[in-house]
Coordinates of C-alpha atoms in Angstrom, one line a residue:
M9 CA -10.0 -9.5 238.8
P10 CA -8.3 -10.7 242.3
F11 CA -6.0 -7.5 243.6
P12 CA -4.2 -7.3 246.7
L13 CA -4.6 -7.1 250.4
T14 CA -3.4 -3.5 252.1
P15 CA -1.2 -4.0 254.9
V16 CA -4.0 -3.5 257.3
Q17 CA -5.9 -6.1 255.8
L18 CA -2.2 -8.7 255.5
A19 CA -2.8 -7.9 259.0
L20 CA -6.0 -8.2 260.5
H21 CA -6.0 -11.8 258.3
T22 CA -3.3 -13.0 259.1
S23 CA -4.5 -12.1 262.9
S24 CA -7.9 -14.2 262.5
A25 CA -5.3 -17.7 260.8
L26 CA -4.0 -17.6 264.0
Y27 CA -6.5 -17.3 266.1
P28 CA -9.7 -18.3 264.6
Q29 CA -12.2 -18.0 267.5
T30 CA -10.6 -13.9 267.5
V31 CA -13.9 -12.4 266.4
A32 CA -11.9 -9.6 264.0
R33 CA -15.6 -7.6 263.1
G34 CA -17.3 -4.0 264.0
W35 CA -20.7 -4.2 263.8
V36 CA -23.4 -1.8 264.7
R37 CA -27.4 -1.8 266.7
H38 CA -29.6 -0.2 264.5
T39 CA -33.1 0.5 266.8
I40 CA -36.0 1.2 264.8
R41 CA -39.0 2.8 266.0
G42 CA -42.7 2.4 263.7
P43 CA -43.9 0.5 260.7
L44 CA -41.2 -2.0 259.3
D45 CA -40.8 -3.3 256.0
P46 CA -38.8 -6.1 255.9
A47 CA -38.7 -7.4 252.1
L48 CA -38.3 -3.3 251.2
L49 CA -34.9 -3.8 253.6
R50 CA -33.6 -6.8 251.9
R51 CA -33.9 -5.1 249.0
A52 CA -32.1 -1.7 250.6
L53 CA -29.3 -4.4 252.0
T54 CA -29.3 -6.5 248.6
A55 CA -28.9 -2.7 247.0
L56 CA -26.1 -1.7 249.6
A57 CA -24.0 -4.7 248.8
G58 CA -24.5 -4.6 245.5
R59 CA -23.0 -0.3 245.8
H60 CA -19.5 -2.0 247.3
G61 CA -17.9 -4.5 246.5
M62 CA -15.7 -4.6 249.6
L63 CA -19.4 -6.1 250.8
R64 CA -18.7 -9.2 248.7
V65 CA -15.2 -9.1 248.9
R66 CA -13.3 -12.7 249.5
I67 CA -10.2 -13.8 250.7
G68 CA -8.0 -16.8 248.7
H69 CA -4.8 -17.9 248.2
D70 CA -2.3 -17.5 244.9
G71 CA 0.8 -19.4 245.3
G72 CA 0.3 -19.0 249.4
T73 CA -0.2 -15.2 248.6
P74 CA -3.7 -13.8 249.7
H75 CA -5.3 -12.1 247.8
Q76 CA -8.2 -10.4 247.3
I77 CA -11.8 -10.5 244.6
V78 CA -15.2 -9.4 244.7
T79 CA -17.7 -11.7 244.1
P80 CA -21.3 -11.5 242.8
G81 CA -24.1 -10.5 244.8
A82 CA -26.0 -13.0 246.7
A83 CA -29.9 -14.6 247.1
P84 CA -30.3 -11.9 250.5
E85 CA -31.9 -14.9 252.2
A86 CA -28.3 -16.7 252.4
W87 CA -26.7 -13.8 254.7
I88 CA -30.1 -11.9 255.6
E89 CA -31.6 -13.2 259.3
T90 CA -34.7 -12.2 260.5
R91 CA -35.9 -13.4 264.7
T92 CA -38.8 -12.5 266.7
C93 CA -37.9 -11.2 270.3
P94 CA -40.8 -10.2 272.4
G95 CA -39.6 -7.2 275.0
G96 CA -36.3 -7.2 273.8
G97 CA -33.6 -6.9 277.3
A98 CA -31.7 -9.4 278.4
A99 CA -32.7 -12.0 275.6
L100 CA -32.2 -9.2 273.0
Q101 CA -28.4 -8.4 274.4
A102 CA -28.0 -12.5 274.2
L103 CA -28.5 -12.5 270.6
E104 CA -26.8 -9.3 269.5
T105 CA -24.0 -10.8 271.6
E106 CA -23.7 -14.3 269.7
F107 CA -24.1 -13.0 266.4
A108 CA -21.9 -10.3 266.5
N109 CA -19.4 -13.3 267.7
R110 CA -19.7 -15.8 265.5
P111 CA -16.1 -16.5 263.6
L112 CA -16.6 -14.9 259.4
D113 CA -14.6 -17.3 257.4
L114 CA -14.0 -14.7 254.6
T115 CA -12.7 -18.0 252.3
A116 CA -15.9 -18.7 252.5
E117 CA -18.4 -16.1 253.1
R118 CA -19.1 -12.6 252.7
P119 CA -17.8 -10.1 255.1
L120 CA -21.2 -8.8 255.6
R121 CA -23.7 -10.0 257.8
A122 CA -27.1 -8.7 259.0
L123 CA -29.9 -10.4 261.8
L124 CA -33.1 -8.6 261.9
V125 CA -35.0 -9.0 265.3
T126 CA -38.3 -8.2 266.1
E127 CA -39.9 -7.0 269.6
D128 CA -43.4 -5.3 268.3
A129 CA -45.2 -4.4 265.7
E130 CA -43.7 -0.8 266.3
V131 CA -40.2 -1.8 267.6
A132 CA -36.9 -3.6 265.8
H133 CA -33.5 -4.3 265.8
L134 CA -31.5 -4.1 262.8
I135 CA -28.1 -5.5 263.6
L136 CA -24.5 -5.0 261.0
A137 CA -21.9 -7.4 261.2
V138 CA -18.2 -6.7 259.4
H139 CA -15.6 -8.4 258.6
H140 CA -13.0 -5.0 260.1
V141 CA -10.8 -7.2 256.6
A142 CA -13.8 -5.6 254.8
A143 CA -15.1 -2.3 257.1
D144 CA -14.0 0.0 259.1
G145 CA -15.9 1.4 262.2
Y146 CA -16.1 4.6 260.1
S147 CA -17.7 2.1 257.6
L148 CA -20.3 1.5 260.1
N149 CA -21.4 5.1 259.2
V150 CA -21.2 5.1 255.8
L151 CA -23.3 1.6 255.6
G152 CA -25.8 3.0 257.9
T153 CA -26.8 6.7 256.4
E154 CA -26.7 4.9 253.1
L155 CA -28.7 2.0 253.7
W156 CA -31.8 3.8 255.1
T157 CA -31.6 6.8 252.0
L158 CA -32.2 3.5 250.1
Y159 CA -34.9 2.3 251.8
T160 CA -36.4 5.2 252.1
D161 CA -36.3 5.1 248.2
L162 CA -38.0 2.0 248.0
A163 CA -41.1 2.1 250.5
L164 CA -42.0 6.1 248.5
G165 CA -42.0 4.3 245.3
R166 CA -39.0 6.1 243.4
A167 CA -35.8 4.0 242.1
P168 CA -32.1 3.4 244.5
S169 CA -30.6 6.1 242.3
A170 CA -30.2 9.4 244.7
L171 CA -26.5 8.5 246.1
P172 CA -23.7 8.5 243.6
P173 CA -20.8 6.1 242.5
A174 CA -19.5 4.9 245.4
A175 CA -15.4 4.2 244.9
D176 CA -13.5 1.0 243.7
F177 CA -11.7 0.2 246.5
A178 CA -9.3 -2.1 244.1
S179 CA -8.2 0.8 242.2
Y180 CA -7.2 3.1 245.4
V181 CA -5.8 0.0 247.0
T182 CA -3.7 -0.6 243.1
D183 CA -2.7 3.2 242.9
A184 CA -1.1 3.0 246.7
R185 CA 0.9 0.3 245.7
R186 CA 2.1 2.7 243.2
P187 CA 6.3 2.2 243.7
A188 CA 5.8 5.8 243.2
V189 CA 3.5 6.4 246.2
R190 CA 4.9 4.2 248.8
A191 CA 8.2 5.8 248.3
D192 CA 6.9 9.4 249.8
D193 CA 4.6 7.5 252.6
L194 CA 7.7 5.7 254.0
A195 CA 10.0 8.5 253.6
Y196 CA 7.3 11.2 255.3
W197 CA 6.6 8.5 257.7
T198 CA 10.6 7.3 258.2
A199 CA 11.0 11.6 259.3
R200 CA 8.2 11.1 261.8
L201 CA 9.0 8.3 263.8
A202 CA 12.4 8.5 263.7
D203 CA 12.9 9.9 266.9
H204 CA 10.0 7.7 268.2
T205 CA 11.5 4.6 271.1
P206 CA 9.1 2.1 271.5
L207 CA 7.6 1.9 275.5
P208 CA 8.1 -1.0 277.2
L209 CA 5.0 -2.1 278.5
P210 CA 4.0 -5.4 280.8
Y211 CA 2.1 -8.5 279.2
D212 CA 2.8 -7.3 275.3
G213 CA 3.7 -10.7 274.8
R214 CA 7.0 -10.2 273.7
P215 CA 8.9 -13.1 274.2
D216 CA 11.6 -11.5 275.5
A217 CA 10.1 -9.7 278.1
E218 CA 11.1 -9.3 282.2
D219 CA 7.9 -10.4 283.0
G220 CA 6.8 -12.9 279.4
P221 CA 4.8 -13.1 277.6
G222 CA 1.6 -11.8 278.9
P223 CA -2.2 -13.2 278.3
L224 CA -4.2 -12.8 275.3
V225 CA -7.3 -11.0 276.3
A226 CA -10.4 -9.0 275.3
V227 CA -12.5 -6.8 278.2
N228 CA -15.8 -5.2 277.2
H229 CA -17.0 -2.5 279.1
A230 CA -20.0 0.2 278.4
L231 CA -20.2 3.1 279.3
D232 CA -23.1 5.3 281.1
E233 CA -25.7 7.3 278.1
G234 CA -24.1 10.5 279.6
L235 CA -20.5 9.2 279.1
V236 CA -21.1 8.2 276.1
A237 CA -22.5 12.0 274.8
A238 CA -20.1 14.0 276.6
L239 CA -17.1 12.4 274.5
R240 CA -19.2 12.6 271.0
E241 CA -20.0 16.2 272.1
R242 CA -16.3 16.6 272.8
A243 CA -15.1 14.6 269.5
A244 CA -17.1 16.6 267.1
G245 CA -15.7 19.9 268.1
W246 CA -11.9 19.0 267.3
D247 CA -13.3 17.0 264.4
V248 CA -12.2 13.9 265.1
S249 CA -14.1 10.9 265.3
L250 CA -15.2 8.8 268.8
F251 CA -12.6 6.2 268.1
H252 CA -10.5 9.1 267.9
L253 CA -10.2 10.8 270.6
L254 CA -10.4 7.7 272.3
L255 CA -7.1 6.4 270.7
A256 CA -5.7 9.6 271.9
A257 CA -7.4 9.5 275.5
Y258 CA -5.5 5.8 275.6
A259 CA -2.2 6.4 274.4
R260 CA -1.4 9.4 277.0
C261 CA -2.7 7.2 280.0
L262 CA -0.3 4.3 278.6
A263 CA 2.1 7.4 278.6
R264 CA 1.6 9.0 282.3
W265 CA 1.6 4.9 283.4
R266 CA 5.1 3.8 282.0
R267 CA 6.2 7.7 282.8
A268 CA 7.6 8.8 279.4
A269 CA 7.1 12.5 278.3
A270 CA 4.9 10.8 275.2
S271 CA 3.6 8.2 273.3
R272 CA 2.7 8.0 269.4
S273 CA 0.4 5.9 267.1
T274 CA -1.5 6.1 264.0
S275 CA -4.9 5.1 263.2
P276 CA -6.5 5.3 259.1
A277 CA -8.3 8.2 258.4
R278 CA -9.8 9.0 255.1
A279 CA -10.6 13.1 255.2
G280 CA -7.2 14.0 253.0
T281 CA -7.8 10.3 251.0
P282 CA -9.4 11.3 247.9
G283 CA -12.4 9.0 246.8
C284 CA -12.7 7.2 249.9
R285 CA -15.5 9.3 252.6
D286 CA -18.0 8.0 251.3
S287 CA -16.6 4.0 250.4
T288 CA -15.8 0.9 252.9
G289 CA -12.6 -0.6 253.3
W290 CA -9.7 0.5 254.6
S291 CA -7.2 3.0 254.0
A292 CA -3.9 2.2 255.4
P293 CA -2.0 4.2 253.9
S294 CA -3.3 7.3 255.3
P295 CA -2.7 6.6 259.2
T296 CA -3.4 10.3 261.1
P297 CA -0.9 10.3 264.1
C298 CA -1.4 11.0 267.2
R299 CA 1.4 12.2 270.1
C300 CA 0.7 12.5 273.8
C301 CA 2.4 14.3 276.0

């Protein structure tokens, strides 16, 4: 049964249509040391996609209005790739970069891809890439935890039934679109953002900007392991995700750069959204305010 896109999903879908070569996705690499059974891994990935409908979602159009629909499961050969890469290193990084930056067309293919790269008999890497319309960064944590739980069950000869049923994202979207819920959300955020003045930034792409529309540029920067570990520890101490910690730092830098008293942004959070903590998808109606003074 088709169901609507959330506001965040619609924005991502529109962006993908306008800039088809700009990849809107998240990805993660799992490094496995020790024996790995590729056949069991395929079964675990197939079971994972069967649990989460958003991993099988497609985008369609009805009278010009996009909608999403959950499709039946597909054979794993259609979306799980295997490669060999003796020694890893730069060759592995090149494989990961090419795989992660490959565009995903949700009108014709599923949002999840998997690449299993074997270095040798004792080291392998599983790279998962998922379109942002179907999953956010938090979802990758959920998927990773459940995948290896399913794999362990299969390796021990147990039926993969220990996990609780996954939440139905379609039901969540339908409930969030009820007029009463939307009215409450609108009233809440109208009050919270009433005193907020947008920061004027150069090169933000506004046609009326003094410096003219700026370029659309994506920059990737790798942080050293020590800094990443320290950031994770700080985020855990404040009971927030690493993403939300960095978002707060980013907002603070913007405010300091423009000599403003404060800046504010929002980002989806799941703690207060029933049924969404262990699901995949965008819990857009429950943003977390981030105000930096």
